[in-house]
Amino acid sequence: MEFIKPDTKIDFVRWMKAAIIISLVIILTGIVSIIWHGGLNYGIDFAGGSLVQIKFKEEPEIDKIRSNFEEIGLENSIIQTYGTHELVVRTPEARTDLKELEAKIGTSLATAYPTGSFEIQRTEVVGPKIGKDLTKKALLAIIFSWIGILIYVGFRFEFRYAVGGVIALIHDVLVTLSIFSLMNKEFDLNIVAAMLTIIGFSINDTIVIFDRIRENSRKNIRMGQRDIINMSVNQTLSRTILTSLTVLMVLVVLFFFGGSVIHNFVFTLLVGTMAGVYSSVFIASPVVLLFERIKPSSRTRKK
């Protein structure tokens, strides 16, 4: 299906400088926001805290439980559904006395639920040291994904394509982090998983455009690189719009009807997907053109 005419000639490269300026403004604003907030709003996974898993005989009411927790000073706890009739409660404090925490929660729940209708199945603590370790591993996971893609794209295409693709991926992650910081949303391991998903989606879209650029470069030896990039982006525009729209439609539905548990995860995917489509067209390909101007390829030197 093609709803963009094959002979469409939108000059995407012309908007390269404006696109880079817009991206820099968003990223710099995000950096200022992170400094202003004293860092990202880390969740228990990174900042440390306590975790309690509770199993109920019947479907528990989250608002009722949250109200009970407010009375015992656990109002900042994150309550998530886990399996059937089960909840996972995350508190910001890394309690050393787990029995005391368990007893406190048990006593509170006993005032709202009959005896035997619930059971505290496990209580764990994520200390600051573990949080730092997870932060380090999350950062390494993202960096290694960039390095892996750099090697793969460099091997499959050329080094300049690999650089363009990875710069676009770094752009996507930084833009998403900036929006996250500006909205002061909680950053936890789910968000790292969403970031890695964004990286996979974005590079897939970028490779489709790169593949068409390489194909057109072979067919049109006399044509300039700028015209080849514009032609290739125009030729893949229908596919880019259709793919991203279908993904975005699913994400919008999940965002509004998926529940609070996956709200931040889906929000990250929404922002990242839009940033990924944008960077595939306005960041990755222009970087290839910039490389071509700095160090012309063998094809350009032969002309």
mmCIF file with all atom_site columns, N, CA and C in Angstrom, residues 4 14 28 73 106 108 124 171 179 232 245 248 290 298:
data_model
loop_
_atom_site.group_PDB
_atom_site.id
_atom_site.type_symbol
_atom_site.label_atom_id
_atom_site.label_alt_id
_atom_site.label_comp_id
_atom_site.label_asym_id
_atom_site.label_entity_id
_atom_site.label_seq_id
_atom_site.pdbx_PDB_ins_code
_atom_site.Cartn_x
_atom_site.Cartn_y
_atom_site.Cartn_z
_atom_site.occupancy
_atom_site.B_iso_or_equiv
_atom_site.pdbx_formal_charge
_atom_site.auth_seq_id
_atom_site.auth_comp_id
_atom_site.auth_asym_id
_atom_site.auth_atom_id
_atom_site.pdbx_PDB_model_num
ATOM 1  N N  . ILE A 1 4   ? 1.653  7.724  -0.478 1.00 0.00 ? 4   ILE A N  1
ATOM 2  C CA . ILE A 1 4   ? 2.530  8.817  -0.905 1.00 0.00 ? 4   ILE A CA 1
ATOM 3  C C  . ILE A 1 4   ? 2.954  8.499  -2.334 1.00 0.00 ? 4   ILE A C  1
ATOM 4  N N  . ARG A 1 14  ? 17.021 19.604 3.163  1.00 0.00 ? 14  ARG A N  1
ATOM 5  C CA . ARG A 1 14  ? 16.947 21.054 3.355  1.00 0.00 ? 14  ARG A CA 1
ATOM 6  C C  . ARG A 1 14  ? 16.637 21.405 4.815  1.00 0.00 ? 14  ARG A C  1
ATOM 7  N N  . LEU A 1 28  ? 19.128 19.869 25.334 1.00 0.00 ? 28  LEU A N  1
ATOM 8  C CA . LEU A 1 28  ? 19.729 20.801 26.299 1.00 0.00 ? 28  LEU A CA 1
ATOM 9  C C  . LEU A 1 28  ? 18.717 21.188 27.389 1.00 0.00 ? 28  LEU A C  1
ATOM 10 N N  . GLY A 1 73  ? 2.052  5.633  57.107 1.00 0.00 ? 73  GLY A N  1
ATOM 11 C CA . GLY A 1 73  ? 3.238  6.360  56.631 1.00 0.00 ? 73  GLY A CA 1
ATOM 12 C C  . GLY A 1 73  ? 3.883  5.797  55.389 1.00 0.00 ? 73  GLY A C  1
ATOM 13 N N  . GLY A 1 106 ? 0.768  -6.022 57.677 1.00 0.00 ? 106 GLY A N  1
ATOM 14 C CA . GLY A 1 106 ? -0.224 -7.049 58.024 1.00 0.00 ? 106 GLY A CA 1
ATOM 15 C C  . GLY A 1 106 ? -1.294 -6.498 58.951 1.00 0.00 ? 106 GLY A C  1
ATOM 16 N N  . SER A 1 108 ? -2.160 -3.376 59.309 1.00 0.00 ? 108 SER A N  1
ATOM 17 C CA . SER A 1 108 ? -2.958 -2.379 58.575 1.00 0.00 ? 108 SER A CA 1
ATOM 18 C C  . SER A 1 108 ? -4.005 -3.046 57.692 1.00 0.00 ? 108 SER A C  1
ATOM 19 N N  . GLU A 1 124 ? 11.292 -8.065 50.598 1.00 0.00 ? 124 GLU A N  1
ATOM 20 C CA . GLU A 1 124 ? 12.694 -7.925 50.188 1.00 0.00 ? 124 GLU A CA 1
ATOM 21 C C  . GLU A 1 124 ? 13.115 -6.468 50.280 1.00 0.00 ? 124 GLU A C  1
ATOM 22 N N  . HIS A 1 171 ? 20.387 10.019 19.926 1.00 0.00 ? 171 HIS A N  1
ATOM 23 C CA . HIS A 1 171 ? 19.411 11.127 19.890 1.00 0.00 ? 171 HIS A CA 1
ATOM 24 C C  . HIS A 1 171 ? 18.065 10.682 20.476 1.00 0.00 ? 171 HIS A C  1
ATOM 25 N N  . ILE A 1 179 ? 12.353 14.378 27.859 1.00 0.00 ? 179 ILE A N  1
ATOM 26 C CA . ILE A 1 179 ? 10.906 14.492 28.085 1.00 0.00 ? 179 ILE A CA 1
ATOM 27 C C  . ILE A 1 179 ? 10.542 13.899 29.448 1.00 0.00 ? 179 ILE A C  1
ATOM 28 N N  . SER A 1 232 ? 15.575 8.590  -1.713 1.00 0.00 ? 232 SER A N  1
ATOM 29 C CA . SER A 1 232 ? 15.409 7.358  -0.928 1.00 0.00 ? 232 SER A CA 1
ATOM 30 C C  . SER A 1 232 ? 14.409 7.549  0.208  1.00 0.00 ? 232 SER A C  1
ATOM 31 N N  . LEU A 1 245 ? 2.598  4.496  12.229 1.00 0.00 ? 245 LEU A N  1
ATOM 32 C CA . LEU A 1 245 ? 1.205  4.747  12.615 1.00 0.00 ? 245 LEU A CA 1
ATOM 33 C C  . LEU A 1 245 ? 0.567  3.535  13.280 1.00 0.00 ? 245 LEU A C  1
ATOM 34 N N  . LEU A 1 248 ? 2.031  3.299  16.709 1.00 0.00 ? 248 LEU A N  1
ATOM 35 C CA . LEU A 1 248 ? 1.525  4.370  17.573 1.00 0.00 ? 248 LEU A CA 1
ATOM 36 C C  . LEU A 1 248 ? 0.067  4.144  17.977 1.00 0.00 ? 248 LEU A C  1
ATOM 37 N N  . LEU A 1 290 ? 26.767 14.326 5.783  1.00 0.00 ? 290 LEU A N  1
ATOM 38 C CA . LEU A 1 290 ? 27.852 15.108 6.403  1.00 0.00 ? 290 LEU A CA 1
ATOM 39 C C  . LEU A 1 290 ? 29.173 14.355 6.300  1.00 0.00 ? 290 LEU A C  1
ATOM 40 N N  . SER A 1 298 ? 34.294 6.223  -2.192 1.00 0.00 ? 298 SER A N  1
ATOM 41 C CA . SER A 1 298 ? 34.967 5.878  -3.451 1.00 0.00 ? 298 SER A CA 1
ATOM 42 C C  . SER A 1 298 ? 34.078 6.193  -4.648 1.00 0.00 ? 298 SER A C  1
#
